[in-house]
Short mmCIF file of C-alpha atoms in Angstrom, two decimals:
data_model
loop_
_atom_site.label_atom_id
_atom_site.label_comp_id
_atom_site.label_asym_id
_atom_site.label_seq_id
_atom_site.Cartn_x
_atom_site.Cartn_y
_atom_site.Cartn_z
CA UNK A 12 74.58 47.10 99.76
CA UNK A 13 75.89 49.45 97.12
CA UNK A 14 72.34 50.47 96.38
CA UNK A 15 71.84 51.31 100.09
CA UNK A 16 75.04 53.34 100.14
CA UNK A 17 73.93 55.19 97.04
CA UNK A 18 70.56 56.07 98.63
CA UNK A 19 72.31 57.16 101.80
CA UNK A 20 74.67 59.38 99.82
CA UNK A 21 71.75 60.98 97.94
CA UNK A 22 69.89 61.51 101.19
CA UNK A 23 73.00 63.01 102.81
CA UNK A 24 73.48 65.33 99.82
CA UNK A 25 69.87 66.53 100.11
CA UNK A 26 70.30 67.21 103.84
CA UNK A 27 73.56 69.01 103.19
CA UNK A 28 71.86 71.23 100.62
CA UNK A 29 68.96 71.83 103.00
CA UNK A 30 71.40 72.55 105.86
CA UNK A 31 73.34 75.01 103.70
CA UNK A 32 70.08 76.70 102.77
CA UNK A 33 69.03 77.00 106.44
CA UNK A 34 72.46 78.39 107.35
CA UNK A 35 72.19 80.96 104.56
CA UNK A 36 68.71 82.01 105.73
CA UNK A 37 69.90 82.32 109.34
CA UNK A 38 72.97 84.31 108.27
CA UNK A 39 70.84 86.63 106.14
CA UNK A 40 68.39 87.13 109.02
CA UNK A 41 71.25 87.96 111.40
CA UNK A 42 72.63 90.42 108.84
CA UNK A 43 69.27 92.19 108.38
CA UNK A 44 68.63 92.41 112.13
CA UNK A 45 72.18 93.65 112.73
CA UNK A 46 71.89 96.33 110.03
CA UNK A 47 68.55 97.49 111.43
CA UNK A 48 70.06 97.75 114.91
CA UNK A 49 73.04 99.66 113.59
CA UNK A 50 70.81 102.17 111.79
CA UNK A 51 68.74 102.66 114.95
CA UNK A 52 71.89 103.30 116.98
CA UNK A 53 73.13 105.85 114.44
CA UNK A 54 69.74 107.59 114.47
CA UNK A 55 69.65 107.70 118.29
CA UNK A 56 73.26 108.97 118.44
CA UNK A 57 72.36 111.83 116.08
CA UNK A 58 69.33 112.69 118.22
CA UNK A 59 71.43 112.69 121.39
CA UNK A 60 74.01 114.90 119.71
CA UNK A 61 71.30 117.35 118.63
CA UNK A 62 69.84 117.38 122.15
CA UNK A 63 73.28 118.09 123.59
CA UNK A 64 73.73 121.02 121.20
CA UNK A 65 70.31 122.39 122.15
CA UNK A 66 71.08 122.04 125.85
CA UNK A 67 74.39 123.82 125.29
CA UNK A 68 72.65 126.62 123.36
CA UNK A 69 70.13 127.06 126.20
CA UNK A 70 72.94 127.25 128.76
CA UNK A 71 74.82 129.76 126.60
CA UNK A 72 71.64 131.82 126.28
CA UNK A 73 71.25 131.89 130.06
CA UNK A 74 74.88 132.93 130.38
CA UNK A 75 74.50 135.76 127.88
CA UNK A 76 71.40 137.06 129.63
CA UNK A 77 73.18 136.88 132.97
CA UNK A 78 76.15 138.76 131.50
CA UNK A 79 73.82 141.43 130.09
CA UNK A 80 72.10 141.89 133.46
CA UNK A 81 75.39 142.03 135.35
CA UNK A 82 76.82 144.50 132.87
CA UNK A 83 73.75 146.72 133.06
CA UNK A 84 73.85 146.65 136.85
CA UNK A 85 77.54 147.60 136.84
CA UNK A 86 76.85 150.51 134.53
CA UNK A 87 73.91 151.73 136.61
CA UNK A 88 75.95 151.60 139.81
CA UNK A 89 79.10 153.26 138.46
CA UNK A 90 77.95 155.22 135.41
CA UNK A 91 81.11 153.94 133.66
CA UNK A 92 80.58 153.06 130.00
CA UNK A 93 83.14 150.23 129.96
CA UNK A 94 80.67 148.17 131.99
CA UNK A 95 78.42 148.10 128.90
CA UNK A 96 80.87 146.08 126.78
CA UNK A 97 79.61 142.68 128.04
CA UNK A 98 76.04 143.92 127.66
CA UNK A 99 76.62 144.86 124.03
CA UNK A 100 78.39 141.56 123.29
CA UNK A 101 75.52 139.64 124.87
CA UNK A 102 72.86 141.57 122.96
CA UNK A 103 74.70 140.78 119.71
CA UNK A 104 75.08 137.07 120.54
CA UNK A 105 71.52 136.40 121.69
CA UNK A 106 69.82 136.53 118.24
CA UNK A 107 72.19 133.89 116.85
CA UNK A 108 71.37 131.55 119.71
CA UNK A 109 67.66 132.22 119.35
CA UNK A 110 67.86 131.31 115.65
CA UNK A 111 69.64 128.07 116.48
CA UNK A 112 67.09 127.22 119.15
CA UNK A 113 64.18 128.05 116.84
CA UNK A 114 65.63 125.66 114.28
CA UNK A 115 66.16 122.98 116.92
CA UNK A 116 62.53 123.14 118.05
CA UNK A 117 60.85 123.69 114.69
CA UNK A 118 59.60 120.08 114.39
CA UNK A 119 58.42 119.89 118.00
CA UNK A 120 55.15 121.75 118.78
CA UNK A 121 55.74 121.53 122.53
CA UNK A 122 59.32 122.73 122.07
CA UNK A 123 58.15 125.61 119.89
CA UNK A 124 55.66 126.67 122.57
CA UNK A 125 58.49 126.67 125.10
CA UNK A 126 60.72 128.57 122.68
CA UNK A 127 58.00 131.19 122.09
CA UNK A 128 57.66 131.74 125.83
CA UNK A 129 61.43 132.03 126.27
CA UNK A 130 61.68 134.40 123.31
CA UNK A 131 58.87 136.69 124.56
CA UNK A 132 60.22 136.75 128.11
CA UNK A 133 63.73 137.41 126.88
CA UNK A 134 62.49 140.21 124.62
CA UNK A 135 60.82 141.87 127.59
CA UNK A 136 63.92 141.50 129.75
CA UNK A 137 66.21 142.92 127.07
CA UNK A 138 63.83 145.85 126.53
CA UNK A 139 63.89 146.55 130.28
CA UNK A 140 67.70 146.48 130.32
CA UNK A 141 67.88 148.72 127.26
CA UNK A 142 65.44 151.27 128.71
CA UNK A 143 67.29 151.54 132.01
CA UNK A 144 70.61 151.97 130.22
CA UNK A 145 69.08 154.65 128.00
CA UNK A 146 67.64 156.47 131.01
CA UNK A 147 71.01 156.32 132.78
CA UNK A 148 72.80 157.72 129.72
CA UNK A 149 70.29 160.59 129.56
CA UNK A 150 70.73 161.29 133.26
CA UNK A 151 67.05 160.62 133.88
CA UNK A 152 67.30 157.52 136.04
CA UNK A 153 68.40 159.20 139.27
CA UNK A 154 66.30 162.30 138.75
#
């Protein structure tokens, strides 16, 4: 019987070692999968943050253009120069936003195409505003 107990103890020791090995493999697998998931979440969070910044920059750009148009309209209606202050502030702020947006879309061909269209359209609009303000200042608009 002692020989049987000895064999059983050896067999139990082997199974314990094998069980510990399986537990270690499972734990390592869980760790690797968890780390991969964590890195994916961090990457997605950074992308969402960048998209939020881009969306905010686009909204700010729309606001600046709207301010410039409103300011120009106020100046044209009243011929009072103080109405041009928001226009001038907007015209100064727009290039900074355009640079930020260009950088945001630089790795996205579709985004760059959209940015190019926005930039061209905005350039035309700002030129129109500038010309009408110039004509008003010269007294040529109502002539």
